[in-house]
XYZ file of C-alpha atoms in Angstrom:
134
model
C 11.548 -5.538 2.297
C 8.528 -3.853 0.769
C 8.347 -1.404 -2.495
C 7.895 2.215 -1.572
C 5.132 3.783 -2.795
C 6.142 7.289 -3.025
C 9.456 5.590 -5.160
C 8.482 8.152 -7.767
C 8.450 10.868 -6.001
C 11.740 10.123 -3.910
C 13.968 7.870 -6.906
C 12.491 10.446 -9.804
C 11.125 9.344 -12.812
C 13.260 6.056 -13.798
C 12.110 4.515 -10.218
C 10.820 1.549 -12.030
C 14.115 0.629 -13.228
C 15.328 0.196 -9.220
C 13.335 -2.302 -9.135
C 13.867 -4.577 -12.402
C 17.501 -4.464 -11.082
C 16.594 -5.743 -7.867
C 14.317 -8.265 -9.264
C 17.247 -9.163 -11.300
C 19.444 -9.822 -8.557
C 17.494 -11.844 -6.876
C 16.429 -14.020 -9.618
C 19.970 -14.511 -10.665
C 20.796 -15.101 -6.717
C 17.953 -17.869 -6.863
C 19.096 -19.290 -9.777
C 22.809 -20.022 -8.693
C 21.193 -20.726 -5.229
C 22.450 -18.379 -3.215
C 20.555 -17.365 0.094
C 19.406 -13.199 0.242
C 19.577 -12.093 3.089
C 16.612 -10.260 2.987
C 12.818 -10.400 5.018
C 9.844 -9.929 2.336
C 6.965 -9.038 3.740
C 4.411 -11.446 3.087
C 2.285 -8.784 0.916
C 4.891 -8.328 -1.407
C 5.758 -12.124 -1.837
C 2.097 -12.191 -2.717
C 2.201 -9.566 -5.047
C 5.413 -10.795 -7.048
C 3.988 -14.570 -7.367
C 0.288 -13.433 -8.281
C -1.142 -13.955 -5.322
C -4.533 -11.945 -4.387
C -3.425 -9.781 -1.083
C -5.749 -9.912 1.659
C -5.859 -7.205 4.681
C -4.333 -9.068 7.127
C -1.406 -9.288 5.113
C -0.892 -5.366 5.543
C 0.446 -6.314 8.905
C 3.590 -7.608 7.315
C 4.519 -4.396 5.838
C 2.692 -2.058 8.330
C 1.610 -3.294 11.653
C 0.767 0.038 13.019
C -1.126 1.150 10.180
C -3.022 -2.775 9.815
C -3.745 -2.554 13.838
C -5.514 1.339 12.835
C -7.161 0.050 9.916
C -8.794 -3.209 11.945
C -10.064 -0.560 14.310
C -12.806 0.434 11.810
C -14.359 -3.400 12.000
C -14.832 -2.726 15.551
C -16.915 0.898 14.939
C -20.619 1.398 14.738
C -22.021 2.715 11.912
C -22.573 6.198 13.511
C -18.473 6.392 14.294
C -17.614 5.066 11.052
C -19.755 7.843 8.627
C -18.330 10.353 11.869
C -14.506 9.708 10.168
C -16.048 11.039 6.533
C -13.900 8.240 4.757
C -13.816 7.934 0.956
C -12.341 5.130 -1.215
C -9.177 7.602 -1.392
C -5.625 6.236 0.441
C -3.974 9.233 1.725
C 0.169 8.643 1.478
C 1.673 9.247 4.465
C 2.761 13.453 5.492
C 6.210 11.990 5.229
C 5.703 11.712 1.258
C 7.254 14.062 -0.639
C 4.544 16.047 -2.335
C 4.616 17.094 -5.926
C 4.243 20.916 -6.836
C 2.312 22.581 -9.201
C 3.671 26.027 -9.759
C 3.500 27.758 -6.301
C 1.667 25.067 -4.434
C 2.276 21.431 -3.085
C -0.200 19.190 -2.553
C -0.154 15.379 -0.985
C -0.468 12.684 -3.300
C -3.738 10.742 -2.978
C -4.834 8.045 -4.808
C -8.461 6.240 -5.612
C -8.815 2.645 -4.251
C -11.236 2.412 -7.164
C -13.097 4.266 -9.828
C -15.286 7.232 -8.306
C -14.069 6.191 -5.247
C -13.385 9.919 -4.228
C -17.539 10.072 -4.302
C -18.181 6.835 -2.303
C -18.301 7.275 1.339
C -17.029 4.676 3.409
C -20.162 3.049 5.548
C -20.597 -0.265 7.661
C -21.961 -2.204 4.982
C -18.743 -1.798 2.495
C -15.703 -1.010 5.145
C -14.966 -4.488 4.749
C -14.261 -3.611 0.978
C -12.722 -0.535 1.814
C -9.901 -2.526 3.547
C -9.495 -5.070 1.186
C -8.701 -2.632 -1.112
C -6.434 -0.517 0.447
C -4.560 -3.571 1.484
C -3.942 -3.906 -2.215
């Protein structure tokens, strides 16, 4: 199991509250020690106990997207600046987008401050993944 990150969009606004109740179930499942039933991905394990995530642990949640991403440790720096990259994570076209009066637009969201200015090159793609592991 892994969080959605479009919850908001798709649960509406109390999406937060899914998942204190599902954190409560499984704490009071643990507690009477009862087995779930349930895969967690390793990233959200991670996440939950404090953990630091690291990219590799994107392939738990998303191998397709992790084997993508690891493609961009194998470009020169010429193929890399070709993509135009910015410290932005895109949400998939499947997210439902959020309208503002007559248009829709896809949710995107900075993997750090100014990040929409930095341009992803050999020297910091490294970062760039770490972060949008995160």
């Amino acid at each position: 199991l892994q969080p959605n990150p479009d919850s908001a969009a798709l649960a509406g606004a109390d999406h937060l509250s899914y998942f204190s109740l599902l954190g409560r179930i499984a704490g009071l499942a643990l507690y009477h020690r009862e087995t779930l039933n349930a895969s967690w991905t390793t990233a959200f394990l991670k996440a939950a106990f404090g953990y630091t995530i690291s990219f590799d642990d994107l392939e738990s949640a998303d191998p397709k997207l992790h084997s993508s991403q690891k493609k961009l440790l194998e470009m020169s720096a010429e193929e890399i600046e070709g993509l135009c990259l910015t410290f932005v994570a895109d949400h998939s076209e499947e997210a439902i987008v959020y309208a503002d009066g007559l248009s829709k637009r896809r949710r995107a969201t900075e993997l750090k401050p100014g990040g929409q200015d930095e341009a992803v090159t050999a020297t910091n793609v490294s970062e760039y993944l770490q972060l949008y592991a995160m």
